CSV table of C-alpha atoms (C1' of nucleotides) in Angstrom, one decimal:
chain,number,residue,atom,x,y,z
A,1,UNK,CA,-13.7,-6.5,13.8
A,2,UNK,CA,-12.3,-5.3,10.5
A,3,UNK,CA,-8.7,-4.3,10.0
A,4,UNK,CA,-9.8,-1.2,11.9
A,5,UNK,CA,-7.2,1.5,12.5
A,6,UNK,CA,-6.9,3.9,15.5
A,7,UNK,CA,-8.9,7.0,14.9
A,8,UNK,CA,-7.0,9.3,12.5
A,9,UNK,CA,-8.1,12.7,11.7
A,10,UNK,CA,-11.0,12.0,9.3
A,11,UNK,CA,-8.8,11.8,6.2
A,12,UNK,CA,-9.2,8.7,4.1
A,13,UNK,CA,-6.2,6.5,4.1
A,14,UNK,CA,-5.7,6.7,0.3
A,15,UNK,CA,-5.7,10.5,0.5
A,16,UNK,CA,-3.3,10.5,3.4
A,17,UNK,CA,-0.9,8.3,1.3
A,18,UNK,CA,-1.1,10.7,-1.6
A,19,UNK,CA,-0.1,13.7,0.3
A,20,UNK,CA,3.7,13.1,0.3
A,21,UNK,CA,3.5,12.8,-3.4
A,22,UNK,CA,1.9,16.3,-3.7
A,23,UNK,CA,4.6,17.7,-1.4
A,24,UNK,CA,7.3,16.2,-3.5
A,25,UNK,CA,6.0,17.8,-6.7
A,26,UNK,CA,5.4,21.1,-5.0
A,27,UNK,CA,9.0,21.2,-3.8
A,28,UNK,CA,10.1,20.9,-7.4
A,29,UNK,CA,7.8,23.8,-8.3
A,30,UNK,CA,9.4,26.1,-5.7
A,31,UNK,CA,12.7,25.6,-7.5
A,32,UNK,CA,11.0,26.9,-10.6
A,33,UNK,CA,9.8,29.8,-8.6
A,34,UNK,CA,6.2,29.1,-9.3
A,35,UNK,CA,3.9,31.0,-7.0
A,36,UNK,CA,0.6,29.3,-7.7
A,37,UNK,CA,-0.3,25.9,-8.9
A,38,UNK,CA,-3.7,24.5,-10.0
A,39,UNK,CA,-5.1,21.1,-9.1
A,40,UNK,CA,-5.1,20.4,-12.9
A,41,UNK,CA,-1.4,20.8,-13.1
A,42,UNK,CA,-0.8,18.6,-10.1
A,43,UNK,CA,-3.2,16.0,-11.3
A,44,UNK,CA,-1.4,15.8,-14.7
A,45,UNK,CA,2.0,15.3,-13.1
A,46,UNK,CA,0.8,12.6,-10.7
A,47,UNK,CA,-1.7,10.9,-13.1
A,48,UNK,CA,-4.7,11.7,-11.0
A,49,UNK,CA,-7.8,13.8,-11.7
A,50,UNK,CA,-8.2,17.4,-10.6
A,51,UNK,CA,-11.2,16.8,-8.4
A,52,UNK,CA,-9.3,14.2,-6.4
A,53,UNK,CA,-6.4,16.5,-5.9
A,54,UNK,CA,-8.7,19.2,-4.6
A,55,UNK,CA,-10.4,16.9,-2.3
A,56,UNK,CA,-7.1,15.6,-0.9
A,57,UNK,CA,-5.6,19.0,-0.5
A,58,UNK,CA,-8.7,20.3,1.3
A,59,UNK,CA,-8.0,18.0,4.2
A,60,UNK,CA,-4.8,20.0,5.0
A,61,UNK,CA,-6.9,23.1,5.4
A,62,UNK,CA,-5.4,24.9,2.5
A,63,UNK,CA,-7.6,27.4,0.7
A,64,UNK,CA,-7.1,28.0,-3.0
A,65,UNK,CA,-8.0,30.9,-5.1
A,66,UNK,CA,-10.5,30.3,-7.9
A,67,UNK,CA,-9.0,30.9,-11.3
A,68,UNK,CA,-5.5,31.1,-9.8
A,69,UNK,CA,-4.9,27.9,-7.9
A,70,UNK,CA,-3.1,27.1,-4.7
A,71,UNK,CA,-0.2,29.2,-3.3
A,72,UNK,CA,2.7,26.8,-3.5
A,73,UNK,CA,4.6,27.8,-0.4
A,74,UNK,CA,1.5,27.9,1.8
A,75,UNK,CA,0.4,24.5,0.4
A,76,UNK,CA,3.8,23.0,1.2
A,77,UNK,CA,3.6,24.3,4.7
A,78,UNK,CA,0.0,23.1,5.1
A,79,UNK,CA,0.9,19.5,4.1
A,80,UNK,CA,3.9,19.5,6.4
A,81,UNK,CA,1.9,20.7,9.3
A,82,UNK,CA,-0.9,18.3,8.6
A,83,UNK,CA,1.5,15.3,8.4
A,84,UNK,CA,3.3,16.6,11.5
A,85,UNK,CA,6.7,16.6,9.7
A,86,UNK,CA,8.0,19.6,11.7
A,87,UNK,CA,7.6,17.8,14.9
A,88,UNK,CA,10.8,15.7,15.1
A,89,UNK,CA,10.2,12.2,16.4
A,90,UNK,CA,13.0,10.0,17.7
A,91,UNK,CA,13.3,6.5,16.3
A,92,UNK,CA,15.2,3.3,17.0
A,93,UNK,CA,16.0,0.8,14.3
A,94,UNK,CA,16.5,-2.8,15.1
A,95,UNK,CA,18.2,-5.2,12.7
A,96,UNK,CA,21.3,-3.8,11.0
A,97,UNK,CA,21.3,-6.0,7.9
A,98,UNK,CA,21.5,-4.5,4.4
A,99,UNK,CA,18.0,-3.2,4.6
A,100,UNK,CA,18.5,-1.7,8.0
A,101,UNK,CA,21.7,-0.1,6.8
A,102,UNK,CA,19.9,1.3,3.8
A,103,UNK,CA,17.3,3.0,6.0
A,104,UNK,CA,19.9,4.3,8.4
A,105,UNK,CA,21.9,5.9,5.7
A,106,UNK,CA,19.0,7.3,3.7
A,107,UNK,CA,18.7,11.0,4.4
A,108,UNK,CA,15.2,11.4,3.1
A,109,UNK,CA,13.4,10.6,6.3
A,110,UNK,CA,14.6,13.6,8.2
A,111,UNK,CA,12.3,15.8,6.3
A,112,UNK,CA,9.4,13.6,7.5
A,113,UNK,CA,10.4,14.5,11.0
A,114,UNK,CA,11.8,11.1,11.8
A,115,UNK,CA,15.3,11.0,13.3
A,116,UNK,CA,17.0,7.7,13.9
A,117,UNK,CA,18.8,8.0,17.2
A,118,UNK,CA,20.3,4.6,17.5
A,119,UNK,CA,20.3,1.2,15.9
A,120,UNK,CA,20.4,-2.2,17.5
A,121,UNK,CA,21.5,-5.7,16.5
A,122,UNK,CA,22.4,-8.9,18.2
A,123,UNK,CA,25.5,-9.7,16.2
A,124,UNK,CA,28.7,-9.0,18.2
A,125,UNK,CA,30.7,-8.1,15.0
A,126,UNK,CA,28.8,-5.0,14.4
A,127,UNK,CA,27.8,-3.9,17.9
A,128,UNK,CA,29.9,-0.9,18.8
A,129,UNK,CA,30.4,0.2,15.2
A,130,UNK,CA,28.9,3.3,13.6
A,131,UNK,CA,26.9,3.6,10.5
A,132,UNK,CA,26.0,6.9,9.0
A,133,UNK,CA,26.8,8.5,12.3
A,134,UNK,CA,24.5,6.1,14.2
A,135,UNK,CA,25.9,3.9,16.9
A,136,UNK,CA,25.0,0.2,16.8
A,137,UNK,CA,24.1,-1.2,20.2
A,138,UNK,CA,23.1,-4.5,21.7
A,139,UNK,CA,19.3,-5.3,21.5
A,140,UNK,CA,19.3,-5.9,25.2
A,141,UNK,CA,19.7,-2.2,25.7
A,142,UNK,CA,16.7,-1.4,23.6
A,143,UNK,CA,13.9,-1.3,26.2
A,144,UNK,CA,15.6,0.7,28.9
A,145,UNK,CA,17.1,3.2,26.4
A,146,UNK,CA,13.8,3.7,24.7
A,147,UNK,CA,12.2,4.5,28.0
A,148,UNK,CA,14.9,6.9,29.1
A,149,UNK,CA,15.2,8.8,25.8
A,150,UNK,CA,11.4,8.7,25.2
A,151,UNK,CA,11.6,7.2,21.7
A,152,UNK,CA,8.3,7.1,19.8
A,153,UNK,CA,9.1,5.2,16.7
A,154,UNK,CA,10.5,1.7,16.2
A,155,UNK,CA,11.8,0.5,12.9
A,156,UNK,CA,11.8,-3.3,12.5
A,157,UNK,CA,14.3,-4.6,9.9
A,158,UNK,CA,15.0,-8.0,11.5
A,159,UNK,CA,14.3,-11.4,10.0
A,160,UNK,CA,10.8,-12.7,10.3
A,161,UNK,CA,11.2,-14.9,13.3
A,162,UNK,CA,12.6,-12.2,15.4
A,163,UNK,CA,10.1,-9.5,14.5
A,164,UNK,CA,7.4,-10.2,17.1
A,165,UNK,CA,9.8,-10.3,20.0
A,166,UNK,CA,11.5,-7.1,18.9
A,167,UNK,CA,8.1,-5.5,18.6
A,168,UNK,CA,7.3,-6.6,22.2
A,169,UNK,CA,10.5,-5.1,23.5
A,170,UNK,CA,9.8,-1.8,21.7
A,171,UNK,CA,6.3,-1.6,23.2
A,172,UNK,CA,7.6,-2.3,26.7
A,173,UNK,CA,10.1,0.5,26.1
A,174,UNK,CA,7.2,2.9,25.5
A,175,UNK,CA,7.4,3.1,21.7
A,176,UNK,CA,4.1,3.9,20.2
A,177,UNK,CA,4.6,3.5,16.4
A,178,UNK,CA,6.1,0.6,14.6
A,179,UNK,CA,7.4,0.7,11.0
A,180,UNK,CA,7.7,-3.0,10.2
A,181,UNK,CA,9.5,-4.5,7.3
A,182,UNK,CA,9.3,-8.1,8.4
A,183,UNK,CA,6.6,-10.2,6.6
A,184,UNK,CA,4.6,-10.9,9.7
A,185,UNK,CA,1.3,-9.7,11.1
A,186,UNK,CA,2.5,-8.3,14.4
A,187,UNK,CA,0.4,-8.9,17.5
A,188,UNK,CA,0.1,-5.6,19.3
A,189,UNK,CA,-2.1,-3.8,21.8
A,190,UNK,CA,-4.8,-1.4,20.5
A,191,UNK,CA,-3.0,1.8,21.3
A,192,UNK,CA,0.0,1.0,19.2
A,193,UNK,CA,0.2,2.1,15.6
A,194,UNK,CA,1.8,-0.1,12.9
A,195,UNK,CA,2.7,0.5,9.3
A,196,UNK,CA,4.0,-2.6,7.6
A,197,UNK,CA,5.9,-2.4,4.4
A,198,UNK,CA,4.7,-5.5,2.7
A,199,UNK,CA,7.2,-6.3,0.0
A,200,UNK,CA,5.8,-9.7,-0.8
A,201,UNK,CA,2.3,-8.2,-1.4
A,202,UNK,CA,3.8,-5.5,-3.7
A,203,UNK,CA,5.9,-7.9,-5.7
A,204,UNK,CA,3.0,-10.4,-5.9
A,205,UNK,CA,0.7,-7.8,-7.3
A,206,UNK,CA,3.3,-6.9,-9.9
A,207,UNK,CA,3.7,-10.6,-10.9
A,208,UNK,CA,0.0,-11.1,-11.2
A,209,UNK,CA,-0.6,-8.0,-13.3
A,210,UNK,CA,2.3,-9.0,-15.4
A,211,UNK,CA,1.0,-12.5,-16.1
A,212,UNK,CA,-2.5,-11.1,-16.8
A,213,UNK,CA,-1.1,-8.6,-19.2
A,214,UNK,CA,1.1,-11.1,-21.0
A,215,UNK,CA,-1.6,-13.8,-21.1
A,216,UNK,CA,-4.0,-11.4,-22.8
B,1,UNK,CA,-8.4,9.3,-16.2
B,2,UNK,CA,-8.1,7.9,-12.7
B,3,UNK,CA,-5.1,6.0,-11.5
B,4,UNK,CA,-6.5,3.2,-13.6
B,5,UNK,CA,-4.6,0.0,-13.8
B,6,UNK,CA,-4.2,-2.5,-16.6
B,7,UNK,CA,-7.0,-5.1,-16.6
B,8,UNK,CA,-6.2,-7.6,-13.9
B,9,UNK,CA,-8.3,-10.7,-13.5
B,10,UNK,CA,-11.3,-9.2,-11.7
B,11,UNK,CA,-9.9,-9.5,-8.2
B,12,UNK,CA,-10.0,-6.2,-6.2
B,13,UNK,CA,-6.5,-4.9,-5.5
B,14,UNK,CA,-7.0,-5.1,-1.7
B,15,UNK,CA,-7.9,-8.8,-2.0
B,16,UNK,CA,-4.9,-9.4,-4.2
B,17,UNK,CA,-2.6,-7.8,-1.7
B,18,UNK,CA,-4.0,-10.0,1.1
B,19,UNK,CA,-3.4,-13.3,-0.7
B,20,UNK,CA,0.3,-13.6,0.1
B,21,UNK,CA,-0.5,-13.2,3.8
B,22,UNK,CA,-2.9,-16.1,3.6
B,23,UNK,CA,-0.3,-18.2,1.9
B,24,UNK,CA,2.2,-17.4,4.6
B,25,UNK,CA,-0.1,-18.5,7.3
B,26,UNK,CA,-1.1,-21.6,5.5
B,27,UNK,CA,2.5,-22.6,5.1
B,28,UNK,CA,2.8,-22.5,8.9
B,29,UNK,CA,-0.2,-24.8,9.2
B,30,UNK,CA,1.3,-27.4,6.9
B,31,UNK,CA,4.2,-27.7,9.4
B,32,UNK,CA,1.6,-28.4,12.0
B,33,UNK,CA,0.2,-31.1,9.7
B,34,UNK,CA,-3.3,-29.4,9.7
B,35,UNK,CA,-5.4,-30.8,6.9
B,36,UNK,CA,-8.2,-28.3,6.9
B,37,UNK,CA,-8.5,-24.7,8.0
B,38,UNK,CA,-11.6,-22.5,8.4
B,39,UNK,CA,-12.0,-19.0,7.3
B,40,UNK,CA,-12.6,-18.2,10.9
B,41,UNK,CA,-9.2,-19.4,11.9
B,42,UNK,CA,-7.4,-17.6,9.2
B,43,UNK,CA,-9.3,-14.4,10.0
B,44,UNK,CA,-8.3,-14.6,13.6
B,45,UNK,CA,-4.7,-14.9,12.8
B,46,UNK,CA,-4.6,-12.1,10.3
B,47,UNK,CA,-7.1,-9.8,12.1
B,48,UNK,CA,-9.7,-9.9,9.4
B,49,UNK,CA,-13.2,-11.1,9.4
B,50,UNK,CA,-14.2,-14.6,8.1
B,51,UNK,CA,-16.5,-13.4,5.3
B,52,UNK,CA,-13.7,-11.3,3.9
B,53,UNK,CA,-11.3,-14.3,4.0
B,54,UNK,CA,-13.9,-16.4,2.2
B,55,UNK,CA,-14.5,-13.7,-0.5
B,56,UNK,CA,-10.7,-13.3,-1.0
B,57,UNK,CA,-10.1,-17.0,-1.3
B,58,UNK,CA,-12.9,-17.6,-3.7
B,59,UNK,CA,-11.0,-15.6,-6.3
B,60,UNK,CA,-8.4,-18.3,-6.4
B,61,UNK,CA,-11.0,-20.8,-7.4
B,62,UNK,CA,-10.7,-22.9,-4.2
B,63,UNK,CA,-13.7,-24.7,-3.0
B,64,UNK,CA,-14.1,-25.3,0.6
B,65,UNK,CA,-16.2,-27.9,2.5
B,66,UNK,CA,-19.0,-26.6,4.6
B,67,UNK,CA,-18.5,-27.5,8.3
B,68,UNK,CA,-14.9,-28.5,7.5
B,69,UNK,CA,-13.1,-25.6,5.9
B,70,UNK,CA,-10.5,-25.4,3.2
B,71,UNK,CA,-8.0,-28.1,2.4
B,72,UNK,CA,-4.7,-26.5,3.3
B,73,UNK,CA,-2.5,-28.0,0.7
B,74,UNK,CA,-4.9,-27.4,-2.1
B,75,UNK,CA,-5.5,-23.9,-1.0
B,76,UNK,CA,-1.8,-23.2,-1.0
B,77,UNK,CA,-1.5,-24.5,-4.5
B,78,UNK,CA,-4.6,-22.5,-5.6
B,79,UNK,CA,-3.0,-19.3,-4.3
B,80,UNK,CA,0.3,-20.0,-5.9
B,81,UNK,CA,-1.3,-20.8,-9.2
B,82,UNK,CA,-3.5,-17.7,-9.1
B,83,UNK,CA,-0.5,-15.4,-8.3
B,84,UNK,CA,1.5,-17.2,-10.9
B,85,UNK,CA,4.3,-18.0,-8.5
B,86,UNK,CA,5.2,-21.3,-10.2
B,87,UNK,CA,6.0,-19.5,-13.4
B,88,UNK,CA,9.6,-18.2,-12.9
B,89,UNK,CA,10.2,-14.7,-14.2
B,90,UNK,CA,13.6,-13.3,-14.8
B,91,UNK,CA,14.4,-10.0,-13.2
B,92,UNK,CA,17.2,-7.4,-13.5
B,93,UNK,CA,18.0,-5.1,-10.6
B,94,UNK,CA,19.5,-1.7,-11.1
B,95,UNK,CA,21.2,0.3,-8.4
B,96,UNK,CA,23.4,-1.8,-6.1
B,97,UNK,CA,23.3,0.4,-3.0
B,98,UNK,CA,22.4,-1.0,0.4
B,99,UNK,CA,18.8,-1.4,-0.6
B,100,UNK,CA,19.7,-3.1,-3.9
B,101,UNK,CA,22.0,-5.4,-2.0
B,102,UNK,CA,19.3,-6.3,0.5
B,103,UNK,CA,16.9,-7.3,-2.2
B,104,UNK,CA,19.5,-9.3,-4.1
B,105,UNK,CA,20.5,-11.2,-1.0
B,106,UNK,CA,17.0,-11.8,0.3
B,107,UNK,CA,16.0,-15.3,-0.6
B,108,UNK,CA,12.3,-14.8,-0.1
B,109,UNK,CA,11.4,-13.7,-3.6
B,110,UNK,CA,12.3,-17.0,-5.3
B,111,UNK,CA,9.1,-18.5,-3.9
B,112,UNK,CA,7.2,-15.7,-5.7
B,113,UNK,CA,8.7,-16.9,-8.9
B,114,UNK,CA,11.0,-14.0,-9.3
B,115,UNK,CA,14.6,-14.7,-10.0
B,116,UNK,CA,17.2,-12.0,-10.2
B,117,UNK,CA,19.5,-12.9,-13.0
B,118,UNK,CA,21.8,-9.9,-12.9
B,119,UNK,CA,22.3,-6.6,-11.2
B,120,UNK,CA,23.6,-3.3,-12.7
B,121,UNK,CA,25.3,-0.2,-11.4
B,122,UNK,CA,27.3,2.7,-12.8
B,123,UNK,CA,30.0,2.7,-10.1
B,124,UNK,CA,33.3,1.2,-11.4
B,125,UNK,CA,34.2,0.0,-7.9
B,126,UNK,CA,31.5,-2.6,-7.8
B,127,UNK,CA,31.1,-3.5,-11.4
B,128,UNK,CA,32.5,-7.0,-12.0
B,129,UNK,CA,32.0,-8.1,-8.4
B,130,UNK,CA,29.5,-10.6,-7.3
B,131,UNK,CA,26.8,-10.3,-4.6
B,132,UNK,CA,24.8,-13.3,-3.4
B,133,UNK,CA,25.9,-15.2,-6.5
B,134,UNK,CA,24.7,-12.3,-8.8
B,135,UNK,CA,27.1,-10.6,-11.2
B,136,UNK,CA,27.2,-6.8,-11.1
B,137,UNK,CA,27.3,-5.3,-14.6
B,138,UNK,CA,27.6,-1.9,-16.1
B,139,UNK,CA,24.2,-0.2,-16.7
B,140,UNK,CA,25.1,0.3,-20.4
B,141,UNK,CA,24.6,-3.4,-20.9
B,142,UNK,CA,21.1,-3.4,-19.4
B,143,UNK,CA,19.1,-2.9,-22.5
B,144,UNK,CA,20.8,-5.3,-24.9
B,145,UNK,CA,21.0,-8.0,-22.2
B,146,UNK,CA,17.4,-7.6,-21.2
B,147,UNK,CA,16.4,-8.1,-24.8
B,148,UNK,CA,18.6,-11.1,-25.4
B,149,UNK,CA,17.7,-13.0,-22.2
B,150,UNK,CA,14.0,-12.0,-22.4
B,151,UNK,CA,13.8,-10.4,-18.9
B,152,UNK,CA,10.3,-9.5,-17.8
B,153,UNK,CA,10.9,-7.7,-14.5
B,154,UNK,CA,13.0,-4.6,-13.6
B,155,UNK,CA,13.8,-3.7,-10.1
B,156,UNK,CA,14.7,-0.1,-9.6
B,157,UNK,CA,16.7,0.7,-6.5
B,158,UNK,CA,18.6,3.8,-7.8
B,159,UNK,CA,18.5,7.3,-6.4
B,160,UNK,CA,15.5,9.4,-7.4
B,161,UNK,CA,17.1,11.4,-10.2
B,162,UNK,CA,18.2,8.3,-12.0
B,163,UNK,CA,15.0,6.3,-11.8
B,164,UNK,CA,13.2,7.6,-14.8
B,165,UNK,CA,16.1,7.1,-17.2
B,166,UNK,CA,16.6,3.5,-15.9
B,167,UNK,CA,13.0,2.8,-16.3
B,168,UNK,CA,13.3,4.0,-19.9
B,169,UNK,CA,16.2,1.7,-20.6
B,170,UNK,CA,14.4,-1.2,-19.1
B,171,UNK,CA,11.3,-0.6,-21.2
B,172,UNK,CA,13.5,-0.3,-24.4
B,173,UNK,CA,14.9,-3.7,-23.3
B,174,UNK,CA,11.5,-5.2,-23.4
B,175,UNK,CA,10.9,-5.3,-19.7
B,176,UNK,CA,7.2,-5.3,-18.9
B,177,UNK,CA,7.0,-5.0,-15.2
B,178,UNK,CA,8.7,-2.5,-13.0
B,179,UNK,CA,9.2,-2.7,-9.2
B,180,UNK,CA,10.2,0.7,-8.2
B,181,UNK,CA,11.7,1.9,-4.9
B,182,UNK,CA,12.5,5.4,-6.0
B,183,UNK,CA,10.2,8.1,-4.7
B,184,UNK,CA,9.1,9.2,-8.2
B,185,UNK,CA,6.0,8.8,-10.4
B,186,UNK,CA,7.4,7.0,-13.3
B,187,UNK,CA,6.3,8.1,-16.8
B,188,UNK,CA,5.6,4.9,-18.7
B,189,UNK,CA,3.6,3.6,-21.6
B,190,UNK,CA,0.2,2.0,-21.0
B,191,UNK,CA,1.3,-1.6,-21.5
B,192,UNK,CA,3.9,-1.5,-18.8
B,193,UNK,CA,3.0,-2.5,-15.3
B,194,UNK,CA,4.5,-0.7,-12.3
B,195,UNK,CA,4.4,-1.4,-8.6
B,196,UNK,CA,6.0,1.3,-6.5
B,197,UNK,CA,7.1,0.8,-2.9
B,198,UNK,CA,6.3,4.1,-1.4
B,199,UNK,CA,8.3,4.4,1.8
B,200,UNK,CA,7.6,8.0,2.3
B,201,UNK,CA,3.9,7.4,2.1
B,202,UNK,CA,4.2,4.5,4.5
B,203,UNK,CA,6.3,6.4,7.1
B,204,UNK,CA,4.1,9.5,6.7
B,205,UNK,CA,1.0,7.6,7.5
B,206,UNK,CA,2.7,6.2,10.6
B,207,UNK,CA,3.7,9.7,11.8
B,208,UNK,CA,0.3,11.1,11.2
B,209,UNK,CA,-1.5,8.3,13.1
B,210,UNK,CA,1.1,8.6,15.8
B,211,UNK,CA,0.6,12.3,16.2
B,212,UNK,CA,-3.2,11.8,16.2
B,213,UNK,CA,-3.1,9.1,18.8
B,214,UNK,CA,-0.8,11.1,21.0
B,215,UNK,CA,-2.7,14.3,20.6
B,216,UNK,CA,-5.9,12.7,21.7
C,1,DT,C1',-15.8,40.6,-19.2
C,2,DA,C1',-15.2,35.6,-20.1
C,3,DG,C1',-13.2,31.6,-18.7
C,4,DA,C1',-10.6,28.9,-15.6
C,5,DT,C1',-10.5,27.3,-11.2
C,6,DT,C1',-12.1,26.4,-6.5
C,7,DG,C1',-15.1,24.2,-3.0
C,8,DT,C1',-19.5,22.1,-2.0
C,9,DT,C1',-23.2,19.1,-2.5
C,10,DA,C1',-24.8,15.0,-4.9
C,11,DA,C1',-24.2,10.6,-7.7
C,12,DT,C1',-21.6,6.7,-8.7
C,13,DC,C1',-18.8,3.0,-8.0
C,14,DG,C1',-16.5,-0.6,-5.7
C,15,DA,C1',-15.1,-3.0,-1.5
C,16,DT,C1',-16.6,-4.6,2.8
C,17,DT,C1',-20.0,-6.5,5.6
C,18,DA,C1',-24.4,-8.8,6.5
C,19,DA,C1',-28.0,-12.3,5.8
C,20,DC,C1',-29.1,-16.7,4.8
C,21,DA,C1',-29.8,-21.0,2.3
C,22,DA,C1',-27.1,-25.2,1.3
C,23,DT,C1',-24.3,-28.8,3.2
C,24,DC,C1',-21.0,-31.9,5.5
D,1,DT,C1',-28.9,-35.1,14.2
D,2,DA,C1',-27.3,-30.4,15.4
D,3,DG,C1',-24.2,-27.0,14.6
D,4,DA,C1',-20.4,-25.1,12.2
D,5,DT,C1',-19.0,-23.6,8.0
D,6,DT,C1',-19.2,-22.5,3.0
D,7,DG,C1',-20.8,-19.7,-0.9
D,8,DT,C1',-24.3,-16.6,-2.9
D,9,DT,C1',-27.1,-12.8,-3.0
D,10,DA,C1',-28.2,-8.3,-0.9
D,11,DA,C1',-27.2,-4.2,2.1
D,12,DT,C1',-23.9,-1.0,3.7
D,13,DC,C1',-20.2,1.9,3.7
D,14,DG,C1',-16.7,4.8,2.1
D,15,DA,C1',-13.9,6.6,-1.6
D,16,DT,C1',-14.0,8.4,-6.1
D,17,DT,C1',-16.1,11.0,-9.5
D,18,DA,C1',-19.6,14.3,-11.3
D,19,DA,C1',-22.3,18.6,-11.3
D,20,DC,C1',-22.4,23.2,-10.5
D,21,DA,C1',-22.6,27.6,-8.1
D,22,DA,C1',-19.2,31.0,-6.4
D,23,DT,C1',-15.2,33.8,-7.6
D,24,DC,C1',-10.9,35.9,-9.0
DNA sequence: TAGATTGTTAATCGATTAACAATC
DNA sequence: TAGATTGTTAATCGATTAACAATC
């Protein structure tokens, strides 16, 4: 089997990943009171080509006007609907180190419809404290609480060796989507969705490109 | 122009991104004192298929033995050499918030050959202090210091609106590779390499897959 | 109107996967 | 030896890019 992913709605993964970038730029345009925007303009800003932008946007169901472009407000809404940002999803975060703290405090995920309800750790010093309005609880409460509150997303910011066991607990608690920052390939059932943020991969690519460029 | 990337050594980007994962698994094998490993074994562990593993590994120049597999130690070295991990590269980090702190403290990047030499911020409260053995300096010193010490990598962990100007400073300072955590498309000259960690894209993909799975 | 832009259908390109001979 | 595994060459698949008619 390949690195096959649970059926998602026909959109290619790269297109899906580009959509938030379009949204971001469109939001800037609304501040400038622009009513319409062309694929050409978007492409220039994001260093893409117009045809690619049109293809990507088409997946959201938006319909543009020839000669005019896309209606900015409608397009923003189309992207948000498509990405399901309006549907708030509850999330638990486990592992309140610096990275966990950064994610808890960062306001930007609300607009993606993700709301961190509680955070968990195993260290007695921080359990009971509050960060960015979020209570830090003991990991042991994770599973039962997840079940009770019907939490859908689990954010894993624990060290590598704890990641799998935390993932297991989350899954038992009924969590369906994992956002994983630990450098591990999580072993999970088919019906669970995972996105891993692979920092080592990203930095390695940078180093490799750098050494190639310099060598040349 | 597409999202074209500076000439890197013929390896496809997806293969390049998978290499650190292979390395990680191989390191575990050495602890178990395994001498050889087959593509099949690696594939199972990382949920890939053997042929893909063989193709990826071939880029490093490793030569395996039919029927036996790949020599683990040699393979580890081949990956490290290929990714240029043995060649230590100096890095500056700008933006000492929680995320910046997390990256400074994280030990794992040393093995990728990246050494954070100094960190920068604009907030007087933390300038002068030390985090994880790293001095926090004022951003104004960034450019001249980068030039003097010959720093190659810049890590950008500042808020969105500061990212571009920091990138500019880094480039003036002679930095050639940017590791960017701000949700911005940086505008940079051709000879500069960028890897952006796009958290919004990652989380959006998760949300979309989740809503598709649940809807079904 | 003329020209810019959309959306559709086709062509290209590159990564993944398959087939298979070579080999330990 | 027989069978598992590598590495190479070919086929497939999917994303990107091109071509072009439709249209405001």
